[in-house]
Structures are given as structure tokens and as C-alpha cells.
Short mmCIF file of C-alpha atoms and ligand atoms in Angstrom, two decimals:
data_model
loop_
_atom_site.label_atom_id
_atom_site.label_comp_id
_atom_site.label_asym_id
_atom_site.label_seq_id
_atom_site.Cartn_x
_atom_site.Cartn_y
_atom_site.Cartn_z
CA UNK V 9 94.71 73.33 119.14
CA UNK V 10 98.19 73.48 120.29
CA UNK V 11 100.53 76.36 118.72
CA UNK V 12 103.28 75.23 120.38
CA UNK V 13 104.39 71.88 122.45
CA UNK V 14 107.52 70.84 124.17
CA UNK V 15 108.36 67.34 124.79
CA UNK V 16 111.14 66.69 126.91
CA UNK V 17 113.43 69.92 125.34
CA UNK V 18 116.42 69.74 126.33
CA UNK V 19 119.30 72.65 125.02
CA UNK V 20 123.30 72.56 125.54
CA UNK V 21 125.65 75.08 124.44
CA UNK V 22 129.15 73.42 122.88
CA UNK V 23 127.62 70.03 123.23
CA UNK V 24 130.09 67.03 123.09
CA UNK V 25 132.84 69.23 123.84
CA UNK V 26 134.72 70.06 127.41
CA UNK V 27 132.70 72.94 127.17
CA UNK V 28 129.22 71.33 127.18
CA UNK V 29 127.06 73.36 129.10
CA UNK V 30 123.21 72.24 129.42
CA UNK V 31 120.89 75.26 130.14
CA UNK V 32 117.65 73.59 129.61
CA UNK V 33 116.68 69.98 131.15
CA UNK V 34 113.92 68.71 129.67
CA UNK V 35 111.05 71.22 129.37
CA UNK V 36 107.30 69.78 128.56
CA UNK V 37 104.69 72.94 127.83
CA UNK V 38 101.91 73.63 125.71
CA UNK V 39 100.77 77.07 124.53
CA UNK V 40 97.06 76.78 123.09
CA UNK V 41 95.98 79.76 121.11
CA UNK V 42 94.96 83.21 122.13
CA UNK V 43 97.30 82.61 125.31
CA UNK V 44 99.34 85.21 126.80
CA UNK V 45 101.51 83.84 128.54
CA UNK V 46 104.62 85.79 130.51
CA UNK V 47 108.01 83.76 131.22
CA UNK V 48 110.27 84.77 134.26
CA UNK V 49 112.72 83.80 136.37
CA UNK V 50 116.08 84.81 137.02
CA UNK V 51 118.99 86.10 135.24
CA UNK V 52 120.90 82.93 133.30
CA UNK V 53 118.09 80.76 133.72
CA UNK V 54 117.36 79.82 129.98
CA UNK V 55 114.71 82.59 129.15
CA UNK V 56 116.47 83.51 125.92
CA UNK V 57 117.46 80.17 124.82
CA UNK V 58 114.27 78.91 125.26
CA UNK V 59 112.80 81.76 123.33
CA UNK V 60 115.38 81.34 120.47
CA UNK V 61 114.67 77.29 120.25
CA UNK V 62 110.86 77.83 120.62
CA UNK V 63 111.37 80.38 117.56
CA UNK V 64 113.25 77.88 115.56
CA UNK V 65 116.38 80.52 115.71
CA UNK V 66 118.54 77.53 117.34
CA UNK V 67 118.38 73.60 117.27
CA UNK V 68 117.47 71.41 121.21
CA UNK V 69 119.71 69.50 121.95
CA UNK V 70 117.31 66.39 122.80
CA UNK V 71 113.22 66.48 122.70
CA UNK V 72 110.63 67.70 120.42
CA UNK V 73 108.92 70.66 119.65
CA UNK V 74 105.50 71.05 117.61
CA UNK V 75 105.05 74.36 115.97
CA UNK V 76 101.45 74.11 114.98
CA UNK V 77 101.14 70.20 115.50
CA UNK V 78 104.38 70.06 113.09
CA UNK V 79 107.62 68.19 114.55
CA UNK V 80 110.72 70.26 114.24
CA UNK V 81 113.23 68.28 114.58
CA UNK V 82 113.91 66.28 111.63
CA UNK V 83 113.00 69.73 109.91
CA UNK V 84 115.92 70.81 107.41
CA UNK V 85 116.84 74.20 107.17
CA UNK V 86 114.83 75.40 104.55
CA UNK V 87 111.55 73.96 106.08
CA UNK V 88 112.50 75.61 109.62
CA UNK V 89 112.94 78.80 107.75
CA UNK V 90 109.88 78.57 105.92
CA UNK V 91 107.79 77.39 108.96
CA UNK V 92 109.22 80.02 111.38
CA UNK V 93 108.21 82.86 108.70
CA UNK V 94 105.15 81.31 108.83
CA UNK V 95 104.08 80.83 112.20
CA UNK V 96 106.25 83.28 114.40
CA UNK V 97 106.74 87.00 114.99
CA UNK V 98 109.61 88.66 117.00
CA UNK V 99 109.79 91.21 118.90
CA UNK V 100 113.16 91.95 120.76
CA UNK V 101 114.41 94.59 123.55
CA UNK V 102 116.68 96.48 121.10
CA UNK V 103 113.99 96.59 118.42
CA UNK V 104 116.09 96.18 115.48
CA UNK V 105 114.08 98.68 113.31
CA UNK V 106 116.03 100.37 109.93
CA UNK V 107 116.30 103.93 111.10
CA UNK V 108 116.45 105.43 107.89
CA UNK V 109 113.58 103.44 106.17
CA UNK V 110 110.19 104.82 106.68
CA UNK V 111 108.19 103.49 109.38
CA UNK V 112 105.62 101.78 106.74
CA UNK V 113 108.47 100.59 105.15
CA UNK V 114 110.00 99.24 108.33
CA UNK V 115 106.57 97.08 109.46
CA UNK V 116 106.67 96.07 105.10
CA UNK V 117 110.10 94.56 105.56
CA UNK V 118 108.82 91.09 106.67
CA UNK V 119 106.58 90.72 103.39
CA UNK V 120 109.42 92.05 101.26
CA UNK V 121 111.68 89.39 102.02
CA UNK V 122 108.62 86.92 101.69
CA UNK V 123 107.25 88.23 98.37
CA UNK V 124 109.23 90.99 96.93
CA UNK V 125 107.63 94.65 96.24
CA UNK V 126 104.61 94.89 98.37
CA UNK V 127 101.46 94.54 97.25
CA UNK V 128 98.49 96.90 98.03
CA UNK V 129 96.78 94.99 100.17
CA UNK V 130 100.26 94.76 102.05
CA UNK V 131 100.60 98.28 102.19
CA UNK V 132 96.69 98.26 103.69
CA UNK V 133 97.55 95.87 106.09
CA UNK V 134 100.56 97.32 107.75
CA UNK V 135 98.84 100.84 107.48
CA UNK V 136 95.92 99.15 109.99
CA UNK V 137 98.52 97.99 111.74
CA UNK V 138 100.28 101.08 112.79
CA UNK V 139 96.79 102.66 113.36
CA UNK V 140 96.48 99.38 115.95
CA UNK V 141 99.84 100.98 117.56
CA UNK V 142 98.62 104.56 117.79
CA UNK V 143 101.26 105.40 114.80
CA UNK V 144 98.97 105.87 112.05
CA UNK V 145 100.11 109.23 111.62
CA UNK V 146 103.83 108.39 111.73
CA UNK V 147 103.54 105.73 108.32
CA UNK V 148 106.16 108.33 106.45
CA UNK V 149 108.26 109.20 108.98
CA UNK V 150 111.98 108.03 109.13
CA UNK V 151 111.83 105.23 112.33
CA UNK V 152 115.14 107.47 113.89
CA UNK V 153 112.46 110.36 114.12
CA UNK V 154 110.15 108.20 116.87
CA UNK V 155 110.80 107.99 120.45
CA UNK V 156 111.83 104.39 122.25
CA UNK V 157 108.15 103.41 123.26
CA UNK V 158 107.35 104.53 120.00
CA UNK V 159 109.70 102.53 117.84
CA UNK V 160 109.07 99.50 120.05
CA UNK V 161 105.11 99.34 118.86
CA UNK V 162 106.34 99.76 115.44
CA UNK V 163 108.68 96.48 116.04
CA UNK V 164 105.34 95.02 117.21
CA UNK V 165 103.41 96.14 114.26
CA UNK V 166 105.94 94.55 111.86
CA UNK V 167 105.84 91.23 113.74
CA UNK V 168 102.33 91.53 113.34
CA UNK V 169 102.31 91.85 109.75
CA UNK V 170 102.76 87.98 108.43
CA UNK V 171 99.53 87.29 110.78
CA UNK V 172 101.93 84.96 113.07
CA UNK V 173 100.08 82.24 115.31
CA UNK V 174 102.89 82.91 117.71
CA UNK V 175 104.13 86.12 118.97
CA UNK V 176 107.39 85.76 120.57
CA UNK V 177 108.86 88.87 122.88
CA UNK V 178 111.91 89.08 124.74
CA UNK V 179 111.86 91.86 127.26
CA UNK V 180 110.19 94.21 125.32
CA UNK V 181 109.47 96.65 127.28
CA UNK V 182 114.00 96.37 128.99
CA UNK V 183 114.31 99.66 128.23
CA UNK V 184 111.28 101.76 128.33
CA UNK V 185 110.22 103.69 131.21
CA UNK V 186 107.15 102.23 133.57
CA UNK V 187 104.59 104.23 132.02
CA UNK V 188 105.67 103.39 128.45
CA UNK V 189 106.49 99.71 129.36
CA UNK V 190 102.98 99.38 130.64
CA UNK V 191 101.50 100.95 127.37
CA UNK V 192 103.38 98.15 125.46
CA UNK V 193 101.98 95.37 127.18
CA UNK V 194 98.27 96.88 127.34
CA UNK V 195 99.23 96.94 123.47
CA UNK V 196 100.02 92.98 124.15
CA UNK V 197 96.91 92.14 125.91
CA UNK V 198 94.80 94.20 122.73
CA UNK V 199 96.83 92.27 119.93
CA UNK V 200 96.06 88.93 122.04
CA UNK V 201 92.23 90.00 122.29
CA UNK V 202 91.77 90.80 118.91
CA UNK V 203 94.20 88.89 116.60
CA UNK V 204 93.73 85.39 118.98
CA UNK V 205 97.60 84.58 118.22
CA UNK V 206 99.56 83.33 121.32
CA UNK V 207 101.42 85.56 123.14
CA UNK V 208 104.96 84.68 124.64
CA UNK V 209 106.74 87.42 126.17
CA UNK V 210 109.82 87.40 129.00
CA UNK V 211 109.77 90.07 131.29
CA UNK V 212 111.91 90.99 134.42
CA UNK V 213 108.69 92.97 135.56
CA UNK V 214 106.15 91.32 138.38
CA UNK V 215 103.74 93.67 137.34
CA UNK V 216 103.76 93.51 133.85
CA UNK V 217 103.55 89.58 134.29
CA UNK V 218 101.27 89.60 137.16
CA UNK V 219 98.78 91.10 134.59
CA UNK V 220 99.19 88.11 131.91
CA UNK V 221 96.79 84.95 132.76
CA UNK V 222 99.55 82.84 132.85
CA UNK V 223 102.89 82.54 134.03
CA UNK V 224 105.46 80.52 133.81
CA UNK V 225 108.89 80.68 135.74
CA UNK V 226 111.90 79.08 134.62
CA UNK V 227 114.69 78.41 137.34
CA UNK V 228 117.99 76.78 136.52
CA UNK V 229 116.95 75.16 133.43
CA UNK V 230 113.54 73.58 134.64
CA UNK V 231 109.70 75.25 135.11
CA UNK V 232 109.85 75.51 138.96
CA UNK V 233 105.92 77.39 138.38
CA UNK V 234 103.11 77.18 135.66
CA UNK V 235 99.86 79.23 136.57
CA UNK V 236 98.33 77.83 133.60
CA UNK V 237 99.33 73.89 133.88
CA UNK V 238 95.51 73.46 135.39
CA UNK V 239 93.96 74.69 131.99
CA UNK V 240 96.74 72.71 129.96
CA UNK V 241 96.61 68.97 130.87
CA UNK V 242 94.61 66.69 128.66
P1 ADP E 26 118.23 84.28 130.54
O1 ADP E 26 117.62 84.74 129.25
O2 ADP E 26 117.23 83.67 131.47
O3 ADP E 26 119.04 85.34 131.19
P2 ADP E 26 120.01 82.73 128.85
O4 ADP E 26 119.20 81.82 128.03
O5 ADP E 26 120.52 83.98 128.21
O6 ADP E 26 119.23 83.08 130.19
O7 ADP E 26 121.27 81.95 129.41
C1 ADP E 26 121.18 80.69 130.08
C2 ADP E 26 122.57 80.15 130.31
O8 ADP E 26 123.16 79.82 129.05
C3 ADP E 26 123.54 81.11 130.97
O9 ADP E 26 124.33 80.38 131.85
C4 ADP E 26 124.34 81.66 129.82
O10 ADP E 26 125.63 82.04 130.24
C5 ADP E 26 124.42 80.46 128.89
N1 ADP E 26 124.55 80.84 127.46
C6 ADP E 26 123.69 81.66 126.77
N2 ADP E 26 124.07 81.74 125.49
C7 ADP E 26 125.18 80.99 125.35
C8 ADP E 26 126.04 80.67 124.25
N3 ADP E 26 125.84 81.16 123.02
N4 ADP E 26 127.09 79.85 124.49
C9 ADP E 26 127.30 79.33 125.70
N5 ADP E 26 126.52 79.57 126.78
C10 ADP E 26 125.48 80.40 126.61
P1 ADP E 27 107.72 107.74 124.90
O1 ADP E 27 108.47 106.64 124.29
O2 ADP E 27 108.31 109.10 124.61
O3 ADP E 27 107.44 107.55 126.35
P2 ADP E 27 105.17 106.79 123.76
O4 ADP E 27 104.91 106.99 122.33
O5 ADP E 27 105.51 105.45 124.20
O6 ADP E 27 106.28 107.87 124.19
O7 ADP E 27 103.88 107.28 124.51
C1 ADP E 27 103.85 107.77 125.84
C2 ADP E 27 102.52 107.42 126.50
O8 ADP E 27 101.43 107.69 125.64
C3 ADP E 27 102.39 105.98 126.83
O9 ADP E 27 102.94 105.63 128.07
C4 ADP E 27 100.89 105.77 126.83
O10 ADP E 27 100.34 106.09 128.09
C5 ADP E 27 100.36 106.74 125.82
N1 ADP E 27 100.05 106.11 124.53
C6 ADP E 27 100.31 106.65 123.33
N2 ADP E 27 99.87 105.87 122.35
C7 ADP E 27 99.33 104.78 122.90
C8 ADP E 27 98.73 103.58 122.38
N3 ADP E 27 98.58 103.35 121.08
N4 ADP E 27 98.30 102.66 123.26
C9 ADP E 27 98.44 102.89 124.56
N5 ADP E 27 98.99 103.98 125.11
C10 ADP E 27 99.43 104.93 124.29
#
């Protein structure tokens, strides 16, 4: 099954103005699940936007997208809302974390704006969670107490906590030190392994994506490189 598809996506910025700029031109992909799949290519050459469209955080221009075999584009605001809360985790460079909630409470927040006051079972999930990050002991800590690597697997727990199909990651590991950055991605390749959810992640680093199955490099606007188009036609 197909967590996500592309059809002919096409994003511009200002469109119908003087200002029209198109940044992507007509991108067709397919992410099955349990991929992990690292995006590249240069600086200004659509990563972001195509991250933000994928994760239903802007509107293409022109195309389709299927999240989970489910067209998006006739999708009103509420049902992209819902279905993005549904189906897709973030996790972003700057992680975004409140630094003077706890860290539990921190990986909670995605439940607590679903449901309200967390439930035990929520609390037991993100707690086995953190212990999947190596933070099990850090639950009650305030997240300003935790170093950068640190705080970055706690981002990654609390995408992890709504159980998303899609894991989306944009330069995670920007600005963490080598070491570090490669602990975060061997925390990628674990969560991949053992939760099966499709892993998305841009990265500036050849190494860090040279390790992913598949890569995919965007130039300009258009995929100039797939490794994984042999596994992905019909
Ligand atoms: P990357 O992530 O690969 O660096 P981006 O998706 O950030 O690329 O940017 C692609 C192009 O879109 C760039 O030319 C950038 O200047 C332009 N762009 C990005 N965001 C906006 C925006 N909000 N308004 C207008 N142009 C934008
Ligand atoms: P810092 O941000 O100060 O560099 P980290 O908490 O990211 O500190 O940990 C530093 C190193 O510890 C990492 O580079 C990694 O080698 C190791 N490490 C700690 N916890 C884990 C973990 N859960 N998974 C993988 N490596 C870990």
C-alpha cells in the first residue's frame, strides 16, 4: 500500500500574480510503507516546500496527492487538519519543543490537542517512547535542561506519539554535531525497523543519506535521481 503518491504536483509561490514563482514542476512519487527514504539536492531546490505540501502544511498548486490512498485536494480545511493529525509526524531542525514543560509533557502535547488531558495509556505510551530515545530517565525533566541531540530525539519521540504512517523530517540532524547527527538517524533507521511507518527525511549530509535505501534528489523543481524508482513502478 501506498502512504503517500504524487501525481503531477506542481507548487507556485504568489500564483497569478507578477510575482508567480513555480518551485515545483510536476513531481510523480510513491512512498510505500516502512520506506526510508532521504531527499537531497541543493539549496532552493524545493526540499521544504515539498515537505510542507506532502505534510498537508500548504496547498499544490496543480496535481494530486494521496495520503493513505485519500485525494487531498478537494479536501477542506478541517478534513486536511484532521487527516494530517492522523497520518503525519514532524520533526523539524529547530525542534520546536516547550522548554519549560516537562519532557513527558512535551512528547504528550500532540494527544492533548487531539483529546484533552491524557489518558494513562497515553502517558504509557510516550513513557516507551522516550525509553525508545534513550531518555527514559529524563520524562520529568524541564526540555531547556537537555542538550541539542538530546532535545532533538525528544522532538522525534513526540512525532512518534499519534503512531503516524508518515514521518516527515526536515534536516534534523542541521545543527547537531557528526557524532550526534549520526545517532539521530541510527534512531531513524530503528523507528523505521520497528514501527514500519515511512520515513521522509531531507538532509544536506551524503553520509547520512548514503545510509537510507533510497534516495531521491530534487534539482530545480524536478527529481533529477530516484534510487528506489526500480522497486516503485507497478
Ligand atoms: P530547499 O528546501 O531545497 O532549500 P525551498 O523549498 O525552501 O528549497 O525553496 C525553493 C524555492 O522557493 C526557493 O527559490 C525559495 O526562495 C522559494 N520560496 C520558498 N518559500 C517561499 C515563499 N514563502 N514565498 C516565495 N518563495 C518561496
Ligand atoms: P549531545 O547532544 O550532547 O551530543 P546526545 O544525547 O545526543 O548528546 O548523546 C551523545 C552521544 O551518545 C550520541 O552521539 C550517541 O553516540 C550516544 N547516544 C546516547 N543515547 C543514544 C541513543 N538512544 N541512541 C543512539 N546513540 C545514543
Amino acid at each position: 500500500e501506498d502512504v503517500l503518491r504524487l501525481t503531477g504536483l506542481r507548487k507556485a509561490y504568489n500564483p497569478g500574480t507578477p510575482l508567480e514563482l513555480e518551485v515545483l514542476h510536476g513531481l510523480d512519487l510513491r512512498l510505500q510503507r516502512g520506506e526510508l527514504t532521504a531527499l537531497i539536492g541543493p539549496s532552493g531546490s524545493g526540499k521544504s516546500t515539498l515537505l510542507n505540501v506532502i505534510g498537508l502544511l500548504d496547498s499544490p498548486t496543480d496535481g494530486e496527492l494521496y495520503l493513505l490512498g485519500r485525494p487531498t485536494r478537494d479536501m477542506n480545511d478541517e478534513a486536511r487538519t484532521r487527516l494530517r493529525n492522523e497520518a503525519i509526524g514532524f520533526v523539524f531542525q529547530f525542534h520546536h519543543l516547550i522548554s519549560a514543560f516537562s519532557v513527558l509533557d512535551n512528547v504528550l502535547m500532540p494527544l492533548m490537542i487531539r483529546h484533552g488531558k491524557p489518558t494513562a495509556e497515553d502517558i504509557e505510551l510516550a513513557r516507551g517512547l522516550l525509553a525508545e530515545v534513550g531518555l527514559a530517565d529524563f520524562a520529568g525533566q524541564k526540555a531547556n535542561q537537555l542538550s541539542g541531540g538530546q532535545q532533538q530525539r525528544v522532538a522525534i519521540a513526540r512525532a512518534l506519539v499519534t503512531r503516524p504512517a508518515l514521518l516527515l523530517a526536515d534536516e534534523p540532524t542541521g545543527n547537531l554535531d557528526t557524532r550526534t547527527a549520526e545517532s539521530v538517524f541510527e534512531l531513524f533507521r530503528r523507528i523505521n525497523r520497528e514501527y514500519g511507518c515511512a520515513v521522509l527525511v531531507v538532509t544536506h549530509d551524503p553520509r547520512l543519506s548514503s545510509s537510507c535505501r533510497r534516495s531521491i534528489e530534487l534539482v530545480d523543481g524536478r527529481i533529477v535521481s530516484d534510487s528506489g524508482e526500480a522497486f516503485n513502478q507497478p
